[in-house]
Amino acid sequence: MKYESCISIFGDEILVRVIPFKNLGGIMREAHWLVTEGHYFDYIKIDGLQDDIYVKYSDKQIDFRHRKSW
């Protein structure tokens, strides 16, 4: 998990926490396919942290203007 610059829905750059999808899939055990194959998660929450952690599926900068929402 690290901080990375992303593009907000308004087009400006913001700093958010991100985690690569392979790393998240590695800690999800039997449910890893939800992240590694299905790409069903946009973000996760961890108790004790205020910020969301966004899942990064490619090497490109996350652009919230074009990200699908469930």
PDB file of C-alpha atoms in Angstrom:
ATOM      1  CA  MET A   1       0.000   0.000   0.000  1.00  0.00           C
ATOM      2  CA  LYS A   2       1.320   3.434  -0.892  1.00  0.00           C
ATOM      3  CA  TYR A   3       0.199   6.960  -1.677  1.00  0.00           C
ATOM      4  CA  GLU A   4      -0.137   7.837  -5.333  1.00  0.00           C
ATOM      5  CA  SER A   5      -1.334  10.778  -7.389  1.00  0.00           C
ATOM      6  CA  CYS A   6      -4.701  10.188  -9.096  1.00  0.00           C
ATOM      7  CA  ILE A   7      -7.079  12.317 -11.159  1.00  0.00           C
ATOM      8  CA  SER A   8     -10.296  13.243  -9.354  1.00  0.00           C
ATOM      9  CA  ILE A   9     -13.747  13.383 -10.957  1.00  0.00           C
ATOM     10  CA  PHE A  10     -13.178  17.127 -11.358  1.00  0.00           C
ATOM     11  CA  GLY A  11      -9.880  16.681 -13.257  1.00  0.00           C
ATOM     12  CA  ASP A  12      -7.451  17.834 -10.572  1.00  0.00           C
ATOM     13  CA  GLU A  13      -4.730  15.651  -9.067  1.00  0.00           C
ATOM     14  CA  ILE A  14      -5.272  14.201  -5.604  1.00  0.00           C
ATOM     15  CA  LEU A  15      -3.147  11.967  -3.407  1.00  0.00           C
ATOM     16  CA  VAL A  16      -4.816   8.687  -2.357  1.00  0.00           C
ATOM     17  CA  ARG A  17      -3.774   5.340  -0.926  1.00  0.00           C
ATOM     18  CA  VAL A  18      -3.541   2.559  -3.509  1.00  0.00           C
ATOM     19  CA  ILE A  19      -2.832  -1.164  -3.438  1.00  0.00           C
ATOM     20  CA  PRO A  20      -1.964  -3.269  -6.496  1.00  0.00           C
ATOM     21  CA  PHE A  21      -4.671  -5.839  -7.234  1.00  0.00           C
ATOM     22  CA  LYS A  22      -2.201  -8.744  -7.109  1.00  0.00           C
ATOM     23  CA  ASN A  23      -1.167  -7.804  -3.573  1.00  0.00           C
ATOM     24  CA  LEU A  24      -4.792  -7.561  -2.447  1.00  0.00           C
ATOM     25  CA  GLY A  25      -5.624 -10.877  -4.127  1.00  0.00           C
ATOM     26  CA  GLY A  26      -2.739 -12.497  -2.273  1.00  0.00           C
ATOM     27  CA  ILE A  27      -4.229 -11.726   1.131  1.00  0.00           C
ATOM     28  CA  MET A  28      -7.807 -12.653   0.199  1.00  0.00           C
ATOM     29  CA  ARG A  29      -7.106 -16.410   0.063  1.00  0.00           C
ATOM     30  CA  GLU A  30     -10.034 -18.315  -1.508  1.00  0.00           C
ATOM     31  CA  ALA A  31     -11.763 -15.077  -2.546  1.00  0.00           C
ATOM     32  CA  HIS A  32      -8.749 -13.853  -4.556  1.00  0.00           C
ATOM     33  CA  TRP A  33     -10.631 -14.319  -7.844  1.00  0.00           C
ATOM     34  CA  LEU A  34     -12.923 -11.391  -6.930  1.00  0.00           C
ATOM     35  CA  VAL A  35      -9.950  -9.090  -7.415  1.00  0.00           C
ATOM     36  CA  THR A  36      -7.571 -10.910  -9.767  1.00  0.00           C
ATOM     37  CA  GLU A  37     -10.128 -12.170 -12.302  1.00  0.00           C
ATOM     38  CA  GLY A  38     -13.334 -10.225 -11.793  1.00  0.00           C
ATOM     39  CA  HIS A  39     -11.962  -6.776 -10.872  1.00  0.00           C
ATOM     40  CA  TYR A  40     -15.010  -6.356  -8.624  1.00  0.00           C
ATOM     41  CA  PHE A  41     -13.349  -4.073  -6.058  1.00  0.00           C
ATOM     42  CA  ASP A  42     -12.732  -0.363  -6.608  1.00  0.00           C
ATOM     43  CA  TYR A  43     -11.646   0.290  -3.038  1.00  0.00           C
ATOM     44  CA  ILE A  44     -11.393  -1.334   0.381  1.00  0.00           C
ATOM     45  CA  LYS A  45     -11.744  -0.064   3.923  1.00  0.00           C
ATOM     46  CA  ILE A  46      -9.672  -1.131   6.902  1.00  0.00           C
ATOM     47  CA  ASP A  47     -10.884  -0.595  10.451  1.00  0.00           C
ATOM     48  CA  GLY A  48      -8.865   2.153  12.093  1.00  0.00           C
ATOM     49  CA  LEU A  49      -8.043   3.983   8.850  1.00  0.00           C
ATOM     50  CA  GLN A  50     -10.140   6.960   7.808  1.00  0.00           C
ATOM     51  CA  ASP A  51      -9.180   6.913   4.132  1.00  0.00           C
ATOM     52  CA  ASP A  52     -10.322   4.412   1.519  1.00  0.00           C
ATOM     53  CA  ILE A  53      -7.637   2.316  -0.172  1.00  0.00           C
ATOM     54  CA  TYR A  54      -8.148   2.184  -3.933  1.00  0.00           C
ATOM     55  CA  VAL A  55      -7.331  -0.950  -5.916  1.00  0.00           C
ATOM     56  CA  LYS A  56      -5.000  -0.363  -8.836  1.00  0.00           C
ATOM     57  CA  TYR A  57      -5.514  -2.725 -11.790  1.00  0.00           C
ATOM     58  CA  SER A  58      -2.922  -1.320 -14.212  1.00  0.00           C
ATOM     59  CA  ASP A  59       0.265   0.734 -14.274  1.00  0.00           C
ATOM     60  CA  LYS A  60      -1.643   3.776 -15.505  1.00  0.00           C
ATOM     61  CA  GLN A  61      -2.619   6.598 -13.176  1.00  0.00           C
ATOM     62  CA  ILE A  62      -6.078   6.082 -11.676  1.00  0.00           C
ATOM     63  CA  ASP A  63      -8.584   8.426 -13.308  1.00  0.00           C
ATOM     64  CA  PHE A  64     -11.821   8.633 -11.329  1.00  0.00           C
ATOM     65  CA  ARG A  65     -13.580  10.335 -14.241  1.00  0.00           C
ATOM     66  CA  HIS A  66     -13.517   7.071 -16.198  1.00  0.00           C
ATOM     67  CA  ARG A  67     -13.612   4.486 -13.447  1.00  0.00           C
ATOM     68  CA  LYS A  68     -16.675   2.286 -13.396  1.00  0.00           C
ATOM     69  CA  SER A  69     -18.726   2.382 -10.234  1.00  0.00           C
ATOM     70  CA  TRP A  70     -20.798  -0.500  -9.017  1.00  0.00           C
TER      71      TRP A  70
END
